[in-house]
Every structure is written in structure tokens, then in C-alpha cells.
Amino acid sequence: MTSAPASASTAIDVVAKGHMPAEWEEHHRTWMAFPPPNDTFGPVGSPTLDRARAAWSNVARTIARYEPVTVVADPRDAAAARQWLGEGITVVEVPLDDAWLRDSGPTFTHRLDGSIAAVDWIFNGWGAQSWAAWDKDQAVARTVAAATGAPIRPSSLVNEGGGFHVDGDGTVLLTETVQLDPSRNPGATREAVEAEIHAALGTSKAIWLPRGLTRDYGEFGTRGHVDIVASFAGPGTVLLHRQNNPLHPDYEVYQELHAVLAGETDAQGRPLRIVDVPAPTVLNDDEGYVDWSYINHYVANNVVVLCSFDDPNDAVAAGILERAYPGRTVELVDARDIFAFGGGIHCITQQQPAAAGSKGQAA
């Protein structure tokens, strides 16, 4: 792991012994980023950039019906962001390379007194990938955290928000090919990673999955983010991506991950309850086997924003998530364009939890 900044010890003292609340706990707001022109989305005026901006804006407007949304936009794109997003969504100017705020943004935690702090992971473009740029994005977490007034805990770990998932009760899901990636944390051991994860998130039990979905190991993948294959939906309950078709390589991935999770307990000693969520029926797109997944949903105040793919299993997944998150409305939002650019709805959103004991109202 990279050495921590010199100021880390002071920051750690300030935010020590806090914990990351579960995503389904009360939010103060959601943070997103507005797609800038780049090699992923295309130049200004291109159909691909317009598709990305339309898809991101659709997600933002859906969430904004349930809780406040703030979108960071590169200064050159701020006017376009306000036009695409419309009224009711706050736009803040922040220099950007890309628009995957789950990964480049801060991870918010609760301090012991219930106030909010922020973890600033080291971001290096998903393992210093040749196509990625991160000169600006590596500073986004600090900028966003500062805008909220949250004290910042710099981390020594190269990590992204899509690379872990917590239950808010001491347990965290990790993936061996992300946190132990030599291009992220060369020479890191499980023990060292767990120590830093637990210190930053207030967890005490890490469950390691051996890998993620097949498509995620292609040229533009993250090398195994967990939030597209498995997520907590309550203490002791894990939603798992199930590929039913043996023609798809994720059929075997599902078998392997199910076997791992079936033998695990959470931080409180409870055996995990695995809820299978069947993959969309589509197997391929123009690039090969798809990684379309309903696991990459976002839980906000009174709502679950669920990826849809114009697929028969959209309704099946919606029913499963309605039962997994009782009392919340499930909003289906077409995510095919988001996946075409390399992620899903969870990848483009980041929750700022409400201070403990308060409600998530706009500042």
C-alpha cells in the first residue's frame, strides 16, 4: 500500500472509531458527477456524450424526487449540466476527468458523536489503467468532503467505492482482484488491507470474494468491483447476481461465489442468507458477454433505483428488491447506456448519510 500522507495521523484521530452506515440508512443527499468530454464518453457534441449525459441526468432526476441531489461538473461543463439536469438539482463546479463518483468521491462515515466524516481513498484510475485519467479525479474526494464540512481521513489504500459493500453492522464485502491488485496495492496482504478497511469503515469482519463478473476483466473493466455482483440488503442478507445460462461464463462465477458466501457468517456470527437475483436474459452485446446486473442498484430515501434493460427479468428483479427493501418504491431506470460506458447506477452515485439522529434534509 502507498504510504499515508504526513497529516493522516491527525485526521485519523479526529474521525477515529466511527463507522460507515449501511446504504439503506437515512441520507442527507446523493452526490453524482456530470459526464465530461473524454475518451470514454466522446467529444462535445458527439452522440455518445449526449447519451451519457441523458442517462446520468435521468438517474439524478429520479433520485431527486426522493432526496436532494448535488452533481459536480467540470467548470467547462457547468452550464451544460444545469441545462441537462433542470431545476431542483444543485450543480457544483469541480475539475473532473470522469463521472464515476462512487469510485473517485469520498466514502462518508459516522463519527462516534453521530456527525459525518469522509474517507479519502487513493484513486489511481482503477489500477493505473492505460485509458484512464485521474489527475483531477484524485482530488475529487477531498473537494466534495470539504464542501460538506466533513473532516477528512486520508487512507493509505488505493481503493474505490465500488470495490466494497458494508452492512452497517460490522461486515464488509471485498474482492481479491481489487484490493490485492498489484497495480493498486503492490505487495499488500489480506491482513494489511483488512486492518486499513476496518480502521476507515469501522467494520470488524471482511468477507473476500475471489473475483467479480467476467466482463469486468476486459480492457475497460475495474477488475472485479463487488457492487456489480454482490451487495448487502440488510444485516445477514446478501443479494447475489445469478447467471442461469451455462453459455455465459458468469454461470460458473455465480457457482463459485455462492459456494463462498454459503460458508460465511457476518460480523455478528449470523450465517448469511443469500438472495439470488437472476441476470437479464441477454447474453451478449457488440463487445461480448454482457455484465448487465440488477445488483448495481442504488438505495436512497424511500426508494430503490434499479437498473433496467428492457428485459423480461426486469420485473422479476423489481419484485425481489421490493421484498428485500420493504416500504421502499422500486424505480426502474434504463441503464443500458450507463453499462455501455463501463458501469451502472450504483457506480455513478454516492450517498452522504444524515447525521445520526437527524433526517436527510437539504442544507
mmCIF file of C-alpha atoms in Angstrom:
data_model
loop_
_atom_site.group_PDB
_atom_site.id
_atom_site.type_symbol
_atom_site.label_atom_id
_atom_site.label_comp_id
_atom_site.label_asym_id
_atom_site.label_seq_id
_atom_site.Cartn_x
_atom_site.Cartn_y
_atom_site.Cartn_z
ATOM 1 C CA MET A 1 0.000 0.000 0.000
ATOM 2 C CA THR A 2 1.062 3.577 -0.599
ATOM 3 C CA SER A 3 2.338 5.440 2.446
ATOM 4 C CA ALA A 4 -0.214 7.652 4.187
ATOM 5 C CA PRO A 5 0.186 11.421 3.927
ATOM 6 C CA ALA A 6 2.031 13.074 6.804
ATOM 7 C CA SER A 7 -1.204 14.627 8.090
ATOM 8 C CA ALA A 8 -3.007 11.293 8.250
ATOM 9 C CA SER A 9 -2.440 10.633 11.952
ATOM 10 C CA THR A 10 -4.103 13.900 12.959
ATOM 11 C CA ALA A 11 -7.053 13.271 10.657
ATOM 12 C CA ILE A 12 -7.398 9.712 11.916
ATOM 13 C CA ASP A 13 -7.537 10.964 15.495
ATOM 14 C CA VAL A 14 -10.359 13.325 14.525
ATOM 15 C CA VAL A 15 -12.548 10.674 12.899
ATOM 16 C CA ALA A 16 -11.391 7.557 14.756
ATOM 17 C CA LYS A 17 -13.765 4.792 15.774
ATOM 18 C CA GLY A 18 -16.573 5.885 13.511
ATOM 19 C CA HIS A 19 -18.335 3.576 11.084
ATOM 20 C CA MET A 20 -19.868 3.591 7.636
ATOM 21 C CA PRO A 21 -23.656 3.283 7.849
ATOM 22 C CA ALA A 22 -25.471 0.951 5.510
ATOM 23 C CA GLU A 23 -26.704 2.456 2.251
ATOM 24 C CA TRP A 24 -30.327 1.977 3.280
ATOM 25 C CA GLU A 25 -29.933 4.217 6.334
ATOM 26 C CA GLU A 26 -31.169 7.817 6.130
ATOM 27 C CA HIS A 27 -29.383 10.052 3.602
ATOM 28 C CA HIS A 28 -28.707 13.772 3.723
ATOM 29 C CA ARG A 29 -28.229 13.834 -0.036
ATOM 30 C CA THR A 30 -26.831 11.998 -3.061
ATOM 31 C CA TRP A 31 -23.704 13.111 -4.921
ATOM 32 C CA MET A 32 -23.110 12.449 -8.616
ATOM 33 C CA ALA A 33 -20.806 13.744 -11.376
ATOM 34 C CA PHE A 34 -21.727 15.104 -14.807
ATOM 35 C CA PRO A 35 -20.063 13.272 -17.737
ATOM 36 C CA PRO A 36 -17.269 15.408 -19.208
ATOM 37 C CA PRO A 37 -15.944 15.047 -22.749
ATOM 38 C CA ASN A 38 -13.218 12.385 -22.669
ATOM 39 C CA ASP A 39 -12.095 9.198 -24.373
ATOM 40 C CA THR A 40 -14.907 7.230 -22.706
ATOM 41 C CA PHE A 41 -17.841 9.492 -23.489
ATOM 42 C CA GLY A 42 -16.603 11.248 -26.625
ATOM 43 C CA PRO A 43 -16.113 14.911 -27.552
ATOM 44 C CA VAL A 44 -18.551 17.770 -27.080
ATOM 45 C CA GLY A 45 -21.451 17.455 -29.497
ATOM 46 C CA SER A 46 -20.969 13.721 -30.061
ATOM 47 C CA PRO A 47 -23.941 11.344 -29.868
ATOM 48 C CA THR A 48 -22.093 9.233 -27.289
ATOM 49 C CA LEU A 49 -21.539 12.131 -24.892
ATOM 50 C CA ASP A 50 -25.182 13.147 -25.266
ATOM 51 C CA ARG A 51 -26.246 9.559 -24.482
ATOM 52 C CA ALA A 52 -24.134 9.567 -21.322
ATOM 53 C CA ARG A 53 -25.444 12.932 -20.173
ATOM 54 C CA ALA A 54 -29.029 11.868 -20.813
ATOM 55 C CA ALA A 55 -28.572 8.614 -18.853
ATOM 56 C CA TRP A 56 -26.821 10.253 -15.880
ATOM 57 C CA SER A 57 -29.424 13.054 -15.800
ATOM 58 C CA ASN A 58 -32.277 10.563 -15.819
ATOM 59 C CA VAL A 59 -30.835 8.856 -12.739
ATOM 60 C CA ALA A 60 -30.283 12.211 -10.990
ATOM 61 C CA ARG A 61 -33.829 13.378 -11.644
ATOM 62 C CA THR A 62 -35.256 10.069 -10.408
ATOM 63 C CA ILE A 63 -33.339 10.270 -7.120
ATOM 64 C CA ALA A 64 -34.218 13.967 -6.722
ATOM 65 C CA ARG A 65 -37.869 13.019 -6.313
ATOM 66 C CA TYR A 66 -36.889 11.354 -3.035
ATOM 67 C CA GLU A 67 -33.879 13.250 -1.646
ATOM 68 C CA PRO A 68 -31.607 16.181 -2.515
ATOM 69 C CA VAL A 69 -29.055 15.618 -5.278
ATOM 70 C CA THR A 70 -25.837 17.540 -5.879
ATOM 71 C CA VAL A 71 -23.980 16.998 -9.158
ATOM 72 C CA VAL A 72 -20.344 18.020 -9.550
ATOM 73 C CA ALA A 73 -19.463 19.264 -13.022
ATOM 74 C CA ASP A 74 -16.209 20.377 -14.564
ATOM 75 C CA PRO A 75 -16.252 24.195 -14.828
ATOM 76 C CA ARG A 76 -16.305 23.987 -18.640
ATOM 77 C CA ASP A 77 -19.454 21.826 -18.442
ATOM 78 C CA ALA A 78 -21.382 23.560 -15.651
ATOM 79 C CA ALA A 79 -23.796 25.403 -17.950
ATOM 80 C CA ALA A 80 -24.493 22.211 -19.899
ATOM 81 C CA ALA A 81 -25.044 20.322 -16.647
ATOM 82 C CA ARG A 82 -27.656 22.796 -15.466
ATOM 83 C CA GLN A 83 -29.401 22.560 -18.817
ATOM 84 C CA TRP A 84 -29.438 18.751 -18.890
ATOM 85 C CA LEU A 85 -30.405 18.314 -15.236
ATOM 86 C CA GLY A 86 -33.071 21.001 -14.986
ATOM 87 C CA GLU A 87 -34.372 22.698 -11.867
ATOM 88 C CA GLY A 88 -34.166 21.210 -8.398
ATOM 89 C CA ILE A 89 -30.680 19.705 -8.692
ATOM 90 C CA THR A 90 -27.658 21.557 -7.338
ATOM 91 C CA VAL A 91 -24.597 21.820 -9.607
ATOM 92 C CA VAL A 92 -21.172 22.436 -8.050
ATOM 93 C CA GLU A 93 -18.119 23.178 -10.187
ATOM 94 C CA VAL A 94 -15.264 20.726 -9.601
ATOM 95 C CA PRO A 95 -12.494 19.800 -12.077
ATOM 96 C CA LEU A 96 -13.194 16.287 -13.426
ATOM 97 C CA ASP A 97 -11.602 13.613 -15.575
ATOM 98 C CA ASP A 98 -14.562 11.197 -15.478
ATOM 99 C CA ALA A 99 -18.005 10.697 -13.965
ATOM 100 C CA TRP A 100 -17.898 7.596 -11.724
ATOM 101 C CA LEU A 101 -18.344 9.345 -8.374
ATOM 102 C CA ARG A 102 -18.833 6.117 -6.431
ATOM 103 C CA ASP A 103 -15.161 5.468 -7.134
ATOM 104 C CA SER A 104 -13.499 8.890 -7.149
ATOM 105 C CA GLY A 105 -15.660 10.519 -4.484
ATOM 106 C CA PRO A 106 -15.372 10.263 -0.699
ATOM 107 C CA THR A 107 -16.812 7.478 1.431
ATOM 108 C CA PHE A 108 -18.896 9.064 4.168
ATOM 109 C CA THR A 109 -18.915 7.655 7.687
ATOM 110 C CA HIS A 110 -20.462 8.442 11.065
ATOM 111 C CA ARG A 111 -18.222 9.608 13.904
ATOM 112 C CA LEU A 112 -18.920 8.481 17.458
ATOM 113 C CA ASP A 113 -20.955 11.623 18.108
ATOM 114 C CA GLY A 114 -23.126 10.917 15.044
ATOM 115 C CA SER A 115 -21.649 13.651 12.855
ATOM 116 C CA ILE A 116 -20.258 12.964 9.392
ATOM 117 C CA ALA A 117 -16.658 12.314 8.349
ATOM 118 C CA ALA A 118 -15.203 11.289 4.986
ATOM 119 C CA VAL A 119 -12.626 8.720 3.912
ATOM 120 C CA ASP A 120 -10.331 9.812 1.098
ATOM 121 C CA TRP A 121 -9.023 6.648 -0.586
ATOM 122 C CA ILE A 122 -6.118 6.912 -3.002
ATOM 123 C CA PHE A 123 -7.585 6.889 -6.518
ATOM 124 C CA ASN A 124 -5.341 5.843 -9.417
ATOM 125 C CA GLY A 125 -7.702 5.158 -12.286
ATOM 126 C CA TRP A 126 -8.769 1.614 -11.339
ATOM 127 C CA GLY A 127 -5.214 0.345 -11.108
ATOM 128 C CA ALA A 128 -3.451 2.874 -13.365
ATOM 129 C CA GLN A 129 -5.172 1.602 -16.488
ATOM 130 C CA SER A 130 -3.784 2.927 -19.754
ATOM 131 C CA TRP A 131 -7.055 4.513 -20.887
ATOM 132 C CA ALA A 132 -7.819 6.229 -17.573
ATOM 133 C CA ALA A 133 -7.008 9.785 -16.474
ATOM 134 C CA TRP A 134 -7.036 10.726 -12.804
ATOM 135 C CA ASP A 135 -5.015 13.912 -12.311
ATOM 136 C CA LYS A 136 -8.241 15.758 -11.451
ATOM 137 C CA ASP A 137 -10.291 12.869 -10.101
ATOM 138 C CA GLN A 138 -7.732 12.013 -7.429
ATOM 139 C CA ALA A 139 -8.660 15.311 -5.734
ATOM 140 C CA VAL A 140 -12.448 14.995 -6.073
ATOM 141 C CA ALA A 141 -12.983 13.198 -2.756
ATOM 142 C CA ARG A 142 -11.246 15.955 -0.794
ATOM 143 C CA THR A 143 -13.127 18.671 -2.667
ATOM 144 C CA VAL A 144 -16.537 17.064 -2.130
ATOM 145 C CA ALA A 145 -15.808 16.327 1.525
ATOM 146 C CA ALA A 146 -14.709 19.919 2.078
ATOM 147 C CA ALA A 147 -17.960 21.146 0.518
ATOM 148 C CA THR A 148 -19.898 19.169 3.134
ATOM 149 C CA GLY A 149 -17.747 20.375 6.012
ATOM 150 C CA ALA A 150 -16.853 16.788 6.909
ATOM 151 C CA PRO A 151 -13.411 16.145 8.405
ATOM 152 C CA ILE A 152 -11.293 14.006 6.087
ATOM 153 C CA ARG A 153 -9.458 10.785 6.895
ATOM 154 C CA PRO A 154 -6.768 10.171 4.251
ATOM 155 C CA SER A 155 -6.328 6.445 3.593
ATOM 156 C CA SER A 156 -3.153 4.617 2.665
ATOM 157 C CA LEU A 157 -5.161 2.208 0.481
ATOM 158 C CA VAL A 158 -5.742 2.503 -3.256
ATOM 159 C CA ASN A 159 -9.442 1.717 -3.381
ATOM 160 C CA GLU A 160 -12.756 2.723 -4.929
ATOM 161 C CA GLY A 161 -16.258 2.922 -3.517
ATOM 162 C CA GLY A 162 -17.487 0.237 -5.901
ATOM 163 C CA GLY A 163 -14.866 -2.138 -4.557
ATOM 164 C CA PHE A 164 -16.581 -2.795 -1.216
ATOM 165 C CA HIS A 165 -20.031 -3.018 0.344
ATOM 166 C CA VAL A 166 -20.975 -2.801 4.041
ATOM 167 C CA ASP A 167 -23.961 -3.973 6.055
ATOM 168 C CA GLY A 168 -23.652 -1.189 8.640
ATOM 169 C CA ASP A 169 -23.310 -3.873 11.319
ATOM 170 C CA GLY A 170 -19.602 -4.652 11.093
ATOM 171 C CA THR A 171 -19.308 -6.665 7.875
ATOM 172 C CA VAL A 172 -17.689 -5.658 4.585
ATOM 173 C CA LEU A 173 -17.547 -7.450 1.226
ATOM 174 C CA LEU A 174 -14.230 -7.213 -0.678
ATOM 175 C CA THR A 175 -12.780 -8.744 -3.849
ATOM 176 C CA GLU A 176 -9.315 -10.262 -4.051
ATOM 177 C CA THR A 177 -8.714 -8.888 -7.544
ATOM 178 C CA VAL A 178 -9.422 -5.294 -6.470
ATOM 179 C CA GLN A 179 -7.833 -4.542 -3.106
ATOM 180 C CA LEU A 180 -4.986 -7.045 -3.723
ATOM 181 C CA ASP A 181 -4.464 -5.874 -7.324
ATOM 182 C CA PRO A 182 -0.688 -5.320 -7.831
ATOM 183 C CA SER A 183 -1.495 -2.208 -9.873
ATOM 184 C CA ARG A 184 -3.416 -0.793 -6.930
ATOM 185 C CA ASN A 185 -1.684 -2.021 -3.795
ATOM 186 C CA PRO A 186 1.519 -3.871 -4.760
ATOM 187 C CA GLY A 187 2.650 -6.345 -2.128
ATOM 188 C CA ALA A 188 -0.439 -5.842 0.023
ATOM 189 C CA THR A 189 -1.660 -8.737 2.150
ATOM 190 C CA ARG A 190 -5.195 -9.536 3.214
ATOM 191 C CA GLU A 191 -4.251 -8.693 6.778
ATOM 192 C CA ALA A 192 -2.911 -5.239 5.874
ATOM 193 C CA VAL A 193 -5.915 -4.438 3.673
ATOM 194 C CA GLU A 194 -8.363 -5.584 6.336
ATOM 195 C CA ALA A 195 -6.646 -3.507 9.000
ATOM 196 C CA GLU A 196 -6.986 -0.338 6.928
ATOM 197 C CA ILE A 197 -10.535 -1.124 5.777
ATOM 198 C CA HIS A 198 -11.673 -1.782 9.352
ATOM 199 C CA ALA A 199 -9.963 1.371 10.615
ATOM 200 C CA ALA A 200 -11.576 3.502 7.901
ATOM 201 C CA LEU A 201 -15.067 1.977 7.870
ATOM 202 C CA GLY A 202 -15.486 0.740 11.433
ATOM 203 C CA THR A 203 -16.005 -2.845 10.266
ATOM 204 C CA SER A 204 -14.649 -5.934 12.010
ATOM 205 C CA LYS A 205 -15.292 -8.813 9.566
ATOM 206 C CA ALA A 206 -14.215 -8.905 5.914
ATOM 207 C CA ILE A 207 -15.678 -11.441 3.506
ATOM 208 C CA TRP A 208 -13.409 -11.880 0.496
ATOM 209 C CA LEU A 209 -14.843 -12.903 -2.860
ATOM 210 C CA PRO A 210 -12.310 -14.407 -5.258
ATOM 211 C CA ARG A 211 -13.426 -12.399 -8.286
ATOM 212 C CA GLY A 212 -16.130 -10.320 -9.966
ATOM 213 C CA LEU A 213 -18.054 -10.664 -13.220
ATOM 214 C CA THR A 214 -16.273 -11.721 -16.407
ATOM 215 C CA ARG A 215 -16.806 -8.526 -18.419
ATOM 216 C CA ASP A 216 -15.204 -6.536 -15.614
ATOM 217 C CA TYR A 217 -11.815 -8.004 -16.559
ATOM 218 C CA GLY A 218 -11.927 -6.647 -20.103
ATOM 219 C CA GLU A 219 -9.956 -3.652 -21.334
ATOM 220 C CA PHE A 220 -12.244 -1.082 -19.699
ATOM 221 C CA GLY A 221 -13.234 -3.019 -16.572
ATOM 222 C CA THR A 222 -12.483 -2.401 -12.907
ATOM 223 C CA ARG A 223 -11.000 -5.879 -12.356
ATOM 224 C CA GLY A 224 -13.739 -7.110 -10.108
ATOM 225 C CA HIS A 225 -15.810 -4.471 -8.300
ATOM 226 C CA VAL A 226 -18.079 -6.180 -5.817
ATOM 227 C CA ASP A 227 -21.037 -3.807 -6.273
ATOM 228 C CA ILE A 228 -21.986 -5.394 -9.574
ATOM 229 C CA VAL A 229 -22.072 -8.960 -8.270
ATOM 230 C CA ALA A 230 -22.999 -8.924 -4.558
ATOM 231 C CA SER A 231 -24.442 -6.427 -2.077
ATOM 232 C CA PHE A 232 -25.955 -6.405 1.375
ATOM 233 C CA ALA A 233 -29.680 -5.741 1.644
ATOM 234 C CA GLY A 234 -29.830 -5.945 5.419
ATOM 235 C CA PRO A 235 -27.758 -7.436 8.231
ATOM 236 C CA GLY A 236 -27.005 -11.039 7.318
ATOM 237 C CA THR A 237 -28.635 -10.772 3.873
ATOM 238 C CA VAL A 238 -26.655 -10.700 0.612
ATOM 239 C CA LEU A 239 -28.083 -10.165 -2.863
ATOM 240 C CA LEU A 240 -26.110 -12.232 -5.402
ATOM 241 C CA HIS A 241 -26.031 -11.970 -9.206
ATOM 242 C CA ARG A 242 -27.176 -15.304 -10.606
ATOM 243 C CA GLN A 243 -26.462 -16.160 -14.222
ATOM 244 C CA ASN A 244 -28.775 -19.011 -15.191
ATOM 245 C CA ASN A 245 -27.439 -19.681 -18.682
ATOM 246 C CA PRO A 246 -24.447 -22.073 -18.796
ATOM 247 C CA LEU A 247 -23.384 -20.480 -22.097
ATOM 248 C CA HIS A 248 -22.356 -17.333 -20.211
ATOM 249 C CA PRO A 249 -19.041 -17.503 -18.284
ATOM 250 C CA ASP A 250 -20.702 -15.840 -15.280
ATOM 251 C CA TYR A 251 -22.668 -19.065 -14.808
ATOM 252 C CA GLU A 252 -19.524 -20.574 -13.272
ATOM 253 C CA VAL A 253 -18.694 -17.326 -11.464
ATOM 254 C CA TYR A 254 -22.076 -17.494 -9.737
ATOM 255 C CA GLN A 255 -21.466 -21.087 -8.640
ATOM 256 C CA GLU A 256 -18.085 -20.142 -7.158
ATOM 257 C CA LEU A 257 -19.312 -17.043 -5.333
ATOM 258 C CA HIS A 258 -22.405 -18.781 -3.993
ATOM 259 C CA ALA A 259 -20.220 -21.509 -2.502
ATOM 260 C CA VAL A 260 -18.007 -18.927 -0.804
ATOM 261 C CA LEU A 261 -20.900 -16.939 0.659
ATOM 262 C CA ALA A 262 -22.790 -20.056 1.758
ATOM 263 C CA GLY A 263 -19.918 -20.914 4.084
ATOM 264 C CA GLU A 264 -19.650 -17.461 5.668
ATOM 265 C CA THR A 265 -21.078 -15.683 8.685
ATOM 266 C CA ASP A 266 -21.304 -11.931 9.251
ATOM 267 C CA ALA A 267 -19.576 -9.900 11.949
ATOM 268 C CA GLN A 268 -22.300 -10.836 14.452
ATOM 269 C CA GLY A 269 -21.920 -14.568 13.766
ATOM 270 C CA ARG A 270 -25.089 -14.914 11.689
ATOM 271 C CA PRO A 271 -24.967 -17.322 8.712
ATOM 272 C CA LEU A 272 -25.503 -15.314 5.533
ATOM 273 C CA ARG A 273 -28.885 -15.507 3.846
ATOM 274 C CA ILE A 274 -28.237 -15.446 0.111
ATOM 275 C CA VAL A 275 -30.924 -13.985 -2.142
ATOM 276 C CA ASP A 276 -30.277 -14.835 -5.775
ATOM 277 C CA VAL A 277 -31.158 -12.139 -8.308
ATOM 278 C CA PRO A 278 -31.304 -13.590 -11.841
ATOM 279 C CA ALA A 279 -29.330 -11.779 -14.525
ATOM 280 C CA PRO A 280 -31.071 -10.290 -17.550
ATOM 281 C CA THR A 281 -31.720 -12.876 -20.254
ATOM 282 C CA VAL A 282 -29.478 -11.095 -22.788
ATOM 283 C CA LEU A 283 -26.057 -12.764 -23.020
ATOM 284 C CA ASN A 284 -24.094 -10.612 -25.488
ATOM 285 C CA ASP A 285 -23.715 -7.139 -26.888
ATOM 286 C CA ASP A 286 -21.365 -5.860 -29.594
ATOM 287 C CA GLU A 287 -18.389 -6.166 -27.217
ATOM 288 C CA GLY A 288 -19.001 -9.722 -25.988
ATOM 289 C CA TYR A 289 -20.613 -11.210 -22.902
ATOM 290 C CA VAL A 290 -22.571 -8.560 -21.006
ATOM 291 C CA ASP A 291 -22.195 -7.743 -17.316
ATOM 292 C CA TRP A 292 -25.732 -6.352 -17.047
ATOM 293 C CA SER A 293 -26.674 -6.703 -13.408
ATOM 294 C CA TYR A 294 -29.509 -5.738 -11.079
ATOM 295 C CA ILE A 295 -27.115 -5.849 -8.113
ATOM 296 C CA ASN A 296 -25.750 -2.451 -9.177
ATOM 297 C CA HIS A 297 -28.804 -0.605 -7.824
ATOM 298 C CA TYR A 298 -28.869 2.413 -5.517
ATOM 299 C CA VAL A 299 -30.813 2.640 -2.264
ATOM 300 C CA ALA A 300 -31.911 6.163 -1.301
ATOM 301 C CA ASN A 301 -34.580 7.609 0.998
ATOM 302 C CA ASN A 302 -37.798 5.649 0.422
ATOM 303 C CA VAL A 303 -36.614 4.364 -2.977
ATOM 304 C CA VAL A 304 -34.529 1.729 -4.741
ATOM 305 C CA VAL A 305 -33.268 2.962 -8.116
ATOM 306 C CA LEU A 306 -32.925 -0.244 -10.109
ATOM 307 C CA CYS A 307 -31.148 -0.790 -13.406
ATOM 308 C CA SER A 308 -33.480 -1.908 -16.181
ATOM 309 C CA PHE A 309 -32.569 -3.363 -19.563
ATOM 310 C CA ASP A 310 -35.902 -3.772 -21.424
ATOM 311 C CA ASP A 311 -35.626 -7.413 -20.391
ATOM 312 C CA PRO A 312 -38.182 -9.910 -19.060
ATOM 313 C CA ASN A 313 -36.172 -10.231 -15.850
ATOM 314 C CA ASP A 314 -36.572 -6.512 -15.063
ATOM 315 C CA ALA A 315 -39.905 -7.278 -13.430
ATOM 316 C CA VAL A 316 -38.502 -10.324 -11.645
ATOM 317 C CA ALA A 317 -35.662 -8.284 -10.155
ATOM 318 C CA ALA A 318 -38.038 -5.485 -9.164
ATOM 319 C CA GLY A 319 -40.156 -7.957 -7.219
ATOM 320 C CA ILE A 320 -37.115 -9.381 -5.422
ATOM 321 C CA LEU A 321 -35.871 -5.921 -4.436
ATOM 322 C CA GLU A 322 -39.327 -4.827 -3.273
ATOM 323 C CA ARG A 323 -39.225 -7.741 -0.837
ATOM 324 C CA ALA A 324 -35.590 -7.083 0.107
ATOM 325 C CA TYR A 325 -36.267 -3.416 0.913
ATOM 326 C CA PRO A 326 -39.826 -3.355 2.297
ATOM 327 C CA GLY A 327 -41.518 0.019 2.342
ATOM 328 C CA ARG A 328 -39.420 1.453 -0.500
ATOM 329 C CA THR A 329 -40.607 2.227 -4.003
ATOM 330 C CA VAL A 330 -38.607 0.469 -6.728
ATOM 331 C CA GLU A 331 -37.948 2.808 -9.642
ATOM 332 C CA LEU A 332 -36.751 1.119 -12.838
ATOM 333 C CA VAL A 333 -34.347 3.299 -14.841
ATOM 334 C CA ASP A 334 -32.882 2.214 -18.179
ATOM 335 C CA ALA A 335 -29.193 1.558 -17.523
ATOM 336 C CA ARG A 336 -28.077 0.148 -20.871
ATOM 337 C CA ASP A 337 -26.209 3.290 -21.858
ATOM 338 C CA ILE A 338 -24.546 3.509 -18.435
ATOM 339 C CA PHE A 339 -23.339 -0.084 -18.737
ATOM 340 C CA ALA A 340 -22.133 0.602 -22.282
ATOM 341 C CA PHE A 341 -19.748 3.186 -20.796
ATOM 342 C CA GLY A 342 -18.482 0.811 -18.109
ATOM 343 C CA GLY A 343 -20.726 0.820 -15.031
ATOM 344 C CA GLY A 344 -24.216 1.029 -13.597
ATOM 345 C CA ILE A 345 -26.436 3.166 -11.385
ATOM 346 C CA HIS A 346 -24.554 2.375 -8.180
ATOM 347 C CA CYS A 347 -21.289 3.323 -9.887
ATOM 348 C CA ILE A 348 -22.432 6.880 -10.606
ATOM 349 C CA THR A 349 -23.974 7.679 -7.208
ATOM 350 C CA GLN A 350 -22.552 8.269 -3.725
ATOM 351 C CA GLN A 351 -24.624 8.681 -0.571
ATOM 352 C CA GLN A 352 -23.984 11.291 2.080
ATOM 353 C CA PRO A 353 -25.697 9.850 5.145
ATOM 354 C CA ALA A 354 -27.670 12.019 7.504
ATOM 355 C CA ALA A 355 -26.029 12.774 10.812
ATOM 356 C CA ALA A 356 -27.109 10.125 13.294
ATOM 357 C CA GLY A 357 -30.400 11.061 14.872
ATOM 358 C CA SER A 358 -31.336 13.550 12.138
ATOM 359 C CA LYS A 359 -33.225 13.355 8.872
ATOM 360 C CA GLY A 360 -31.712 13.852 5.442
ATOM 361 C CA GLN A 361 -32.889 17.339 4.662
ATOM 362 C CA ALA A 362 -31.221 19.779 2.308
ATOM 363 C CA ALA A 363 -28.793 22.186 3.885
#
